[in-house]
Amino acid sequence: MRRRAAFMRQHAYCPHPSHHQTRIAVAPHDPEAKKASSTASLPPAHVSFECPDCGIPVSCSEEHWADDYESHLEICDTLREINEDDHDLHSGRFFPEFEYPGPQIEEALVNMTNWDTFMYSRQFVAINEPRSMRQATRLLTYPVTIGSVLHELSPYNIRRGGRLTPEGLKSLSALRYTLHPPRSGAGLDIKGLRPNPPPARIFILGARAESSLPREVWIQLSHMFPRATFHLIFIGPESMANRDAEFPLPERTPSNPFGAIVEDRLSHQMKISTFVEYYHTLHTTGLFYPYDPYFDCFILFHPGLGHPASSHEWEATVPQLLETKVPIICTGYTEWDMRRDWNWIQEKVGGEVDLLMEPGENRFRSLRWDLNDLDPADVSCGNWGVWGFRGKRYVISFLVMVIGSKMLTTVMQV
């Protein structure tokens, strides 16, 4: 905790409007937007004064903290909560909220109304403290967000306010047909042998922290679909960051040209592969071809499609994703982050996109807030919002008209 505070004092700048801007504001609510060139007279200064209420270095001096106290008060309680949660993680206490249930009988349906009903119907250990709930949802938000969209009992539907579009219902119905197959009569003896379908492939692009989650967390996804099998594929240059001691990267050989790390002993229902590479490079080689809307899905956790610092990395990837006609599910840190990504998609490839799920708050977002160490005024939460899109599909219809003894066939594209 002391190292984190020291890092903030070295790199974070005071948000008081009397300082000159240190960067271009990326959002209307960005504190840098308040630093107008006409009123700013002081050079940028690093934060050094800790707020006595939240314990976070937020200003360069007590005078600037007091002068800008009304603005700080908007996030002070949230910063205090973040600080307390971080201290709780390092307290050394026992964390019963990190004990996860195993598989349950299929007749016990999962209720996906909210976190409380989900944990109750999945038979989690009762969590009665808000802080413990925040710690638990910080990890579970990744697999449960995926499951809440793909599951047949999803809270997102085509009713009013359900946010799912007719095109989204078509795409997700195909995946749900695979993830909820009918009983096949399979058994353990020779008479019970049945052909098994291939696993559903979930491509998680731009993987960062989610690729290093404990595997028990990801296995919770397979427990939500007891008859389906999964192949999680983490792709991104940061997918193995800070994990060298756990999984040293293998050499790239003719049999493993991209140095993939395969974990196939996690469960009989799940396999995980990790590629430390950009997706557009893998797509060009045809490594994952062919793509099937019944078995494949792309997930982008906080991709930053419209962020000025990362949008250029997606310009080559997004057109390739649209070519596959496979559902693409995205999340965002905040409502502004999510809307910015959707606006970027509309600007770049708007005519080739079908909206599957309207942007909105994720029912299974992380309840724990996170702090940007480079900007103490920037708070966000994991998977705050969720939305989806897909490459536009064109339906070809044939109109047959019989004129006398001649038949004229007209092709109409709609």
C-alpha positions as a Python dict, from the first residue, in 0.01 Angstrom:
ca = {
    (1, 'M'): (0, 0, 0),
    (2, 'R'): (287, 235, 77),
    (3, 'R'): (445, 157, -260),
    (4, 'R'): (119, 237, -434),
    (5, 'A'): (93, 571, -253),
    (6, 'A'): (455, 650, -342),
    (7, 'F'): (382, 566, -707),
    (8, 'M'): (86, 805, -709),
    (9, 'R'): (296, 1085, -559),
    (10, 'Q'): (552, 1040, -837),
    (11, 'H'): (315, 1014, -1133),
    (12, 'A'): (-31, 1160, -1051),
    (13, 'Y'): (-99, 1531, -1093),
    (14, 'C'): (-305, 1770, -887),
    (15, 'P'): (-653, 1819, -1043),
    (16, 'H'): (-692, 2180, -921),
    (17, 'P'): (-799, 2408, -1210),
    (18, 'S'): (-522, 2659, -1139),
    (19, 'H'): (-263, 2418, -1285),
    (20, 'H'): (-181, 2386, -1653),
    (21, 'Q'): (-308, 2079, -1836),
    (22, 'T'): (-82, 1775, -1842),
    (23, 'R'): (-270, 1601, -2124),
    (24, 'I'): (-572, 1640, -2350),
    (25, 'A'): (-901, 1569, -2175),
    (26, 'V'): (-1057, 1242, -2297),
    (27, 'A'): (-1407, 1294, -2151),
    (28, 'P'): (-1631, 1584, -2043),
    (29, 'H'): (-1602, 1478, -1678),
    (30, 'D'): (-1222, 1449, -1697),
    (31, 'P'): (-1061, 1680, -1434),
    (32, 'E'): (-819, 1798, -1701),
    (33, 'A'): (-1113, 1958, -1884),
    (34, 'K'): (-1152, 2207, -1597),
    (35, 'K'): (-800, 2341, -1643),
    (36, 'A'): (-875, 2623, -1885),
    (37, 'S'): (-572, 2795, -2032),
    (38, 'S'): (-715, 3138, -1946),
    (39, 'T'): (-733, 3074, -1570),
    (40, 'A'): (-449, 2826, -1522),
    (41, 'S'): (-137, 3004, -1397),
    (42, 'L'): (61, 2736, -1211),
    (43, 'P'): (275, 2460, -1363),
    (44, 'P'): (161, 2098, -1314),
    (45, 'A'): (238, 1959, -970),
    (46, 'H'): (231, 1603, -837),
    (47, 'V'): (-12, 1506, -564),
    (48, 'S'): (134, 1500, -214),
    (49, 'F'): (-150, 1581, 28),
    (50, 'E'): (-362, 1292, 152),
    (51, 'C'): (-728, 1361, 210),
    (52, 'P'): (-797, 1295, 582),
    (53, 'D'): (-1132, 1137, 493),
    (54, 'C'): (-1037, 888, 219),
    (55, 'G'): (-661, 852, 280),
    (56, 'I'): (-571, 894, -90),
    (57, 'P'): (-319, 1154, -217),
    (58, 'V'): (-546, 1382, -419),
    (59, 'S'): (-388, 1732, -421),
    (60, 'C'): (-52, 1901, -426),
    (61, 'S'): (-125, 2096, -107),
    (62, 'E'): (-382, 2132, 165),
    (63, 'E'): (-485, 2471, 25),
    (64, 'H'): (-574, 2326, -316),
    (65, 'W'): (-753, 2033, -149),
    (66, 'A'): (-968, 2271, 57),
    (67, 'D'): (-1033, 2503, -237),
    (68, 'D'): (-1148, 2215, -460),
    (69, 'Y'): (-1317, 2021, -182),
    (70, 'E'): (-1664, 2028, -340),
    (71, 'S'): (-1538, 1847, -649),
    (72, 'H'): (-1345, 1596, -441),
    (73, 'L'): (-1649, 1532, -222),
    (74, 'E'): (-1826, 1372, -520),
    (75, 'I'): (-1585, 1077, -513),
    (76, 'C'): (-1444, 1094, -159),
    (77, 'D'): (-1667, 818, -23),
    (78, 'T'): (-1586, 596, -322),
    (79, 'L'): (-1212, 654, -275),
    (80, 'R'): (-1242, 565, 91),
    (81, 'E'): (-1422, 243, -5),
    (82, 'I'): (-1145, 159, -254),
    (83, 'N'): (-879, 224, 10),
    (84, 'E'): (-1055, 6, 267),
    (85, 'D'): (-1103, -278, 17),
    (86, 'D'): (-732, -273, -71),
    (87, 'H'): (-637, -287, 297),
    (88, 'D'): (-882, -571, 344),
    (89, 'L'): (-713, -777, 71),
    (90, 'H'): (-377, -735, 247),
    (91, 'S'): (-510, -790, 598),
    (92, 'G'): (-433, -1162, 603),
    (93, 'R'): (-785, -1261, 704),
    (94, 'F'): (-953, -1576, 577),
    (95, 'F'): (-1169, -1513, 269),
    (96, 'P'): (-1468, -1749, 266),
    (97, 'E'): (-1612, -1552, -26),
    (98, 'F'): (-1340, -1701, -248),
    (99, 'E'): (-1468, -2056, -194),
    (100, 'Y'): (-1671, -2156, -497),
    (101, 'P'): (-1944, -2420, -529),
    (102, 'G'): (-1911, -2719, -758),
    (103, 'P'): (-2162, -2856, -1010),
    (104, 'Q'): (-2523, -2896, -907),
    (105, 'I'): (-2818, -3095, -1039),
    (106, 'E'): (-2964, -2967, -1364),
    (107, 'E'): (-3309, -2933, -1212),
    (108, 'A'): (-3175, -2656, -984),
    (109, 'L'): (-3207, -2366, -1225),
    (110, 'V'): (-2987, -2057, -1200),
    (111, 'N'): (-3165, -1729, -1127),
    (112, 'M'): (-2989, -1443, -1307),
    (113, 'T'): (-3192, -1150, -1182),
    (114, 'N'): (-2899, -1004, -986),
    (115, 'W'): (-2594, -1104, -784),
    (116, 'D'): (-2796, -1207, -479),
    (117, 'T'): (-3031, -1443, -663),
    (118, 'F'): (-2744, -1586, -868),
    (119, 'M'): (-2532, -1671, -565),
    (120, 'Y'): (-2830, -1812, -378),
    (121, 'S'): (-2941, -2036, -666),
    (122, 'R'): (-2580, -2147, -728),
    (123, 'Q'): (-2543, -2236, -358),
    (124, 'F'): (-2254, -2003, -276),
    (125, 'V'): (-2154, -1963, 86),
    (126, 'A'): (-2372, -1687, 228),
    (127, 'I'): (-2206, -1345, 197),
    (128, 'N'): (-2355, -1100, 445),
    (129, 'E'): (-2098, -819, 439),
    (130, 'P'): (-2093, -559, 158),
    (131, 'R'): (-1713, -560, 155),
    (132, 'S'): (-1697, -936, 109),
    (133, 'M'): (-1953, -908, -169),
    (134, 'R'): (-1737, -650, -346),
    (135, 'Q'): (-1432, -875, -323),
    (136, 'A'): (-1621, -1176, -458),
    (137, 'T'): (-1782, -998, -752),
    (138, 'R'): (-1450, -843, -856),
    (139, 'L'): (-1345, -1187, -984),
    (140, 'L'): (-1677, -1347, -1070),
    (141, 'T'): (-1788, -1061, -1293),
    (142, 'Y'): (-1590, -1202, -1587),
    (143, 'P'): (-1738, -1554, -1622),
    (144, 'V'): (-2083, -1454, -1497),
    (145, 'T'): (-2108, -1164, -1743),
    (146, 'I'): (-2046, -1409, -2027),
    (147, 'G'): (-2291, -1659, -1885),
    (148, 'S'): (-2562, -1399, -1824),
    (149, 'V'): (-2563, -1307, -2195),
    (150, 'L'): (-2538, -1658, -2341),
    (151, 'H'): (-2764, -1849, -2100),
    (152, 'E'): (-3119, -1942, -2199),
    (153, 'L'): (-3239, -1784, -1872),
    (154, 'S'): (-3056, -1459, -1949),
    (155, 'P'): (-3206, -1142, -1799),
    (156, 'Y'): (-3157, -974, -2138),
    (157, 'N'): (-3445, -1034, -2380),
    (158, 'I'): (-3642, -867, -2659),
    (159, 'R'): (-3917, -740, -2431),
    (160, 'R'): (-3938, -367, -2368),
    (161, 'G'): (-3632, -268, -2167),
    (162, 'G'): (-3470, -609, -2223),
    (163, 'R'): (-3209, -445, -2454),
    (164, 'L'): (-3183, -746, -2689),
    (165, 'T'): (-3255, -670, -3054),
    (166, 'P'): (-3420, -910, -3303),
    (167, 'E'): (-3080, -969, -3464),
    (168, 'G'): (-2936, -1035, -3119),
    (169, 'L'): (-3204, -1295, -3051),
    (170, 'K'): (-3114, -1473, -3375),
    (171, 'S'): (-2742, -1487, -3293),
    (172, 'L'): (-2780, -1583, -2928),
    (173, 'S'): (-3046, -1844, -3007),
    (174, 'A'): (-2791, -2025, -3223),
    (175, 'L'): (-2538, -2029, -2938),
    (176, 'R'): (-2799, -2131, -2683),
    (177, 'Y'): (-2898, -2426, -2901),
    (178, 'T'): (-2540, -2551, -2865),
    (179, 'L'): (-2496, -2463, -2497),
    (180, 'H'): (-2826, -2624, -2391),
    (181, 'P'): (-2843, -2945, -2596),
    (182, 'P'): (-3124, -3198, -2545),
    (183, 'R'): (-3057, -3516, -2355),
    (184, 'S'): (-2890, -3768, -2584),
    (185, 'G'): (-2935, -4080, -2372),
    (186, 'A'): (-2559, -4117, -2327),
    (187, 'G'): (-2438, -4353, -2058),
    (188, 'L'): (-2122, -4507, -1917),
    (189, 'D'): (-2153, -4845, -2091),
    (190, 'I'): (-2101, -4937, -2456),
    (191, 'K'): (-2469, -4885, -2533),
    (192, 'G'): (-2451, -4535, -2400),
    (193, 'L'): (-2185, -4414, -2644),
    (194, 'R'): (-2297, -4105, -2832),
    (195, 'P'): (-2116, -3860, -3060),
    (196, 'N'): (-2023, -3539, -2880),
    (197, 'P'): (-2037, -3197, -3043),
    (198, 'P'): (-1721, -2982, -3049),
    (199, 'P'): (-1672, -2739, -2762),
    (200, 'A'): (-1803, -2385, -2779),
    (201, 'R'): (-1510, -2153, -2849),
    (202, 'I'): (-1505, -1824, -2660),
    (203, 'F'): (-1237, -1590, -2792),
    (204, 'I'): (-1137, -1332, -2530),
    (205, 'L'): (-948, -1063, -2721),
    (206, 'G'): (-716, -807, -2568),
    (207, 'A'): (-694, -1026, -2258),
    (208, 'R'): (-522, -871, -1958),
    (209, 'A'): (-617, -935, -1595),
    (210, 'E'): (-894, -1180, -1687),
    (211, 'S'): (-639, -1426, -1829),
    (212, 'S'): (-469, -1455, -1488),
    (213, 'L'): (-785, -1521, -1286),
    (214, 'P'): (-780, -1837, -1073),
    (215, 'R'): (-905, -2122, -1289),
    (216, 'E'): (-1169, -2205, -1027),
    (217, 'V'): (-1332, -1876, -1121),
    (218, 'W'): (-1354, -1964, -1491),
    (219, 'I'): (-1484, -2313, -1414),
    (220, 'Q'): (-1792, -2144, -1268),
    (221, 'L'): (-1888, -2071, -1629),
    (222, 'S'): (-1901, -2442, -1712),
    (223, 'H'): (-2117, -2509, -1405),
    (224, 'M'): (-2379, -2275, -1552),
    (225, 'F'): (-2398, -2496, -1864),
    (226, 'P'): (-2378, -2855, -1732),
    (227, 'R'): (-2416, -3025, -2072),
    (228, 'A'): (-2179, -2803, -2271),
    (229, 'T'): (-1803, -2795, -2309),
    (230, 'F'): (-1592, -2481, -2351),
    (231, 'H'): (-1264, -2382, -2506),
    (232, 'L'): (-1155, -2040, -2374),
    (233, 'I'): (-898, -1872, -2597),
    (234, 'F'): (-716, -1572, -2449),
    (235, 'I'): (-551, -1358, -2715),
    (236, 'G'): (-347, -1042, -2666),
    (237, 'P'): (8, -916, -2614),
    (238, 'E'): (-61, -874, -2240),
    (239, 'S'): (-235, -1208, -2187),
    (240, 'M'): (64, -1349, -1995),
    (241, 'A'): (184, -1031, -1824),
    (242, 'N'): (343, -1094, -1481),
    (243, 'R'): (290, -1471, -1513),
    (244, 'D'): (637, -1579, -1626),
    (245, 'A'): (703, -1765, -1301),
    (246, 'E'): (376, -1956, -1336),
    (247, 'F'): (389, -2034, -1708),
    (248, 'P'): (719, -1961, -1888),
    (249, 'L'): (643, -1887, -2251),
    (250, 'P'): (724, -2188, -2472),
    (251, 'E'): (945, -2158, -2776),
    (252, 'R'): (780, -2106, -3111),
    (253, 'T'): (824, -2426, -3310),
    (254, 'P'): (675, -2559, -3636),
    (255, 'S'): (423, -2756, -3430),
    (256, 'N'): (345, -2453, -3210),
    (257, 'P'): (419, -2150, -3431),
    (258, 'F'): (257, -1893, -3201),
    (259, 'G'): (384, -2028, -2869),
    (260, 'A'): (37, -2118, -2741),
    (261, 'I'): (-2, -2224, -2378),
    (262, 'V'): (-267, -2495, -2344),
    (263, 'E'): (-431, -2589, -2014),
    (264, 'D'): (-642, -2897, -2083),
    (265, 'R'): (-654, -3061, -1741),
    (266, 'L'): (-876, -2809, -1566),
    (267, 'S'): (-1206, -2993, -1605),
    (268, 'H'): (-1375, -3238, -1838),
    (269, 'Q'): (-1584, -2940, -1954),
    (270, 'M'): (-1321, -2671, -2006),
    (271, 'K'): (-993, -2614, -2184),
    (272, 'I'): (-797, -2286, -2189),
    (273, 'S'): (-547, -2171, -2451),
    (274, 'T'): (-344, -1849, -2437),
    (275, 'F'): (-179, -1671, -2730),
    (276, 'V'): (58, -1380, -2666),
    (277, 'E'): (-17, -1226, -3002),
    (278, 'Y'): (-251, -980, -3172),
    (279, 'Y'): (-570, -1133, -3305),
    (280, 'H'): (-538, -985, -3654),
    (281, 'T'): (-209, -1173, -3694),
    (282, 'L'): (-372, -1504, -3602),
    (283, 'H'): (-678, -1432, -3816),
    (284, 'T'): (-465, -1370, -4124),
    (285, 'T'): (-308, -1716, -4093),
    (286, 'G'): (-649, -1885, -4071),
    (287, 'L'): (-555, -2056, -3745),
    (288, 'F'): (-911, -2063, -3609),
    (289, 'Y'): (-1093, -2101, -3940),
    (290, 'P'): (-1378, -2186, -3994),
    (291, 'Y'): (-1599, -1982, -3761),
    (292, 'D'): (-1945, -2108, -3672),
    (293, 'P'): (-2218, -1886, -3520),
    (294, 'Y'): (-2346, -2194, -3336),
    (295, 'F'): (-2016, -2258, -3159),
    (296, 'D'): (-1812, -1935, -3154),
    (297, 'C'): (-1833, -1605, -2970),
    (298, 'F'): (-1596, -1310, -2922),
    (299, 'I'): (-1565, -1131, -2587),
    (300, 'L'): (-1395, -793, -2548),
    (301, 'F'): (-1350, -690, -2184),
    (302, 'H'): (-1289, -312, -2166),
    (303, 'P'): (-1132, -301, -2514),
    (304, 'G'): (-1098, 77, -2539),
    (305, 'L'): (-1214, 76, -2901),
    (306, 'G'): (-1267, 451, -2900),
    (307, 'H'): (-989, 548, -2660),
    (308, 'P'): (-728, 769, -2832),
    (309, 'A'): (-441, 560, -2697),
    (310, 'S'): (-571, 220, -2811),
    (311, 'S'): (-815, 269, -3099),
    (312, 'H'): (-540, 228, -3361),
    (313, 'E'): (-474, -126, -3236),
    (314, 'W'): (-832, -227, -3322),
    (315, 'E'): (-859, -74, -3669),
    (316, 'A'): (-726, -388, -3838),
    (317, 'T'): (-902, -629, -3602),
    (318, 'V'): (-1262, -506, -3608),
    (319, 'P'): (-1320, -560, -3985),
    (320, 'Q'): (-1189, -915, -3946),
    (321, 'L'): (-1427, -978, -3657),
    (322, 'L'): (-1720, -854, -3865),
    (323, 'E'): (-1628, -1093, -4145),
    (324, 'T'): (-1689, -1393, -3920),
    (325, 'K'): (-2059, -1298, -3858),
    (326, 'V'): (-2005, -1423, -3502),
    (327, 'P'): (-2151, -1240, -3196),
    (328, 'I'): (-1914, -989, -3034),
    (329, 'I'): (-1985, -900, -2671),
    (330, 'C'): (-1813, -590, -2527),
    (331, 'T'): (-1795, -435, -2181),
    (332, 'G'): (-1689, -93, -2055),
    (333, 'Y'): (-1547, 58, -1738),
    (334, 'T'): (-1805, 337, -1729),
    (335, 'E'): (-2107, 451, -1927),
    (336, 'W'): (-1892, 709, -2107),
    (337, 'D'): (-1630, 446, -2195),
    (338, 'M'): (-1898, 213, -2332),
    (339, 'R'): (-2073, 483, -2538),
    (340, 'R'): (-1740, 602, -2677),
    (341, 'D'): (-1661, 252, -2801),
    (342, 'W'): (-2001, 217, -2969),
    (343, 'N'): (-1969, 559, -3134),
    (344, 'W'): (-1627, 457, -3266),
    (345, 'I'): (-1774, 140, -3417),
    (346, 'Q'): (-2049, 341, -3584),
    (347, 'E'): (-1798, 590, -3719),
    (348, 'K'): (-1557, 331, -3858),
    (349, 'V'): (-1782, 46, -3978),
    (350, 'G'): (-2135, 161, -3898),
    (351, 'G'): (-2283, 38, -4228),
    (352, 'E'): (-2152, -315, -4176),
    (353, 'V'): (-2271, -371, -3819),
    (354, 'D'): (-2584, -523, -3668),
    (355, 'L'): (-2649, -420, -3306),
    (356, 'L'): (-2725, -730, -3101),
    (357, 'M'): (-2759, -579, -2757),
    (358, 'E'): (-2815, -215, -2672),
    (359, 'P'): (-2547, -52, -2452),
    (360, 'G'): (-2646, -38, -2087),
    (361, 'E'): (-2549, -128, -1732),
    (362, 'N'): (-2435, -484, -1671),
    (363, 'R'): (-2641, -663, -1406),
    (364, 'F'): (-2331, -857, -1306),
    (365, 'R'): (-2079, -577, -1299),
    (366, 'S'): (-1814, -571, -1033),
    (367, 'L'): (-1948, -409, -717),
    (368, 'R'): (-1597, -301, -626),
    (369, 'W'): (-1463, 27, -763),
    (370, 'D'): (-1109, 64, -893),
    (371, 'L'): (-872, 361, -885),
    (372, 'N'): (-641, 480, -1161),
    (373, 'D'): (-303, 532, -993),
    (374, 'L'): (-210, 792, -1257),
    (375, 'D'): (-520, 999, -1182),
    (376, 'P'): (-679, 980, -834),
    (377, 'A'): (-997, 1142, -967),
    (378, 'D'): (-1051, 861, -1219),
    (379, 'V'): (-1260, 580, -1066),
    (380, 'S'): (-1421, 296, -1258),
    (381, 'C'): (-1558, -51, -1207),
    (382, 'G'): (-1498, -376, -1392),
    (383, 'N'): (-1756, -457, -1661),
    (384, 'W'): (-1986, -169, -1567),
    (385, 'G'): (-2168, -188, -1898),
    (386, 'V'): (-2226, -456, -2161),
    (387, 'W'): (-2339, -446, -2525),
    (388, 'G'): (-2300, -654, -2838),
    (389, 'F'): (-2273, -634, -3216),
    (390, 'R'): (-2201, -851, -3518),
    (391, 'G'): (-2107, -819, -3882),
    (392, 'K'): (-2409, -729, -4090),
    (393, 'R'): (-2585, -1024, -4249),
    (394, 'Y'): (-2753, -991, -4586),
    (395, 'V'): (-3051, -1210, -4666),
    (396, 'I'): (-3087, -1306, -5031),
    (397, 'S'): (-3444, -1374, -5141),
    (398, 'F'): (-3550, -1505, -5480),
    (399, 'L'): (-3865, -1374, -5641),
    (400, 'V'): (-3996, -1605, -5909),
    (401, 'M'): (-4242, -1466, -6158),
    (402, 'V'): (-4402, -1678, -6426),
    (403, 'I'): (-4481, -1481, -6738),
    (404, 'G'): (-4657, -1699, -6989),
    (405, 'S'): (-4430, -1990, -7066),
    (406, 'K'): (-4119, -1803, -6953),
    (407, 'M'): (-3986, -1797, -6597),
    (408, 'L'): (-3808, -1485, -6476),
    (409, 'T'): (-3602, -1501, -6161),
    (410, 'T'): (-3517, -1179, -5988),
    (411, 'V'): (-3269, -1159, -5706),
    (412, 'M'): (-3336, -897, -5448),
    (413, 'Q'): (-3091, -803, -5175),
    (414, 'V'): (-3238, -673, -4850),
}
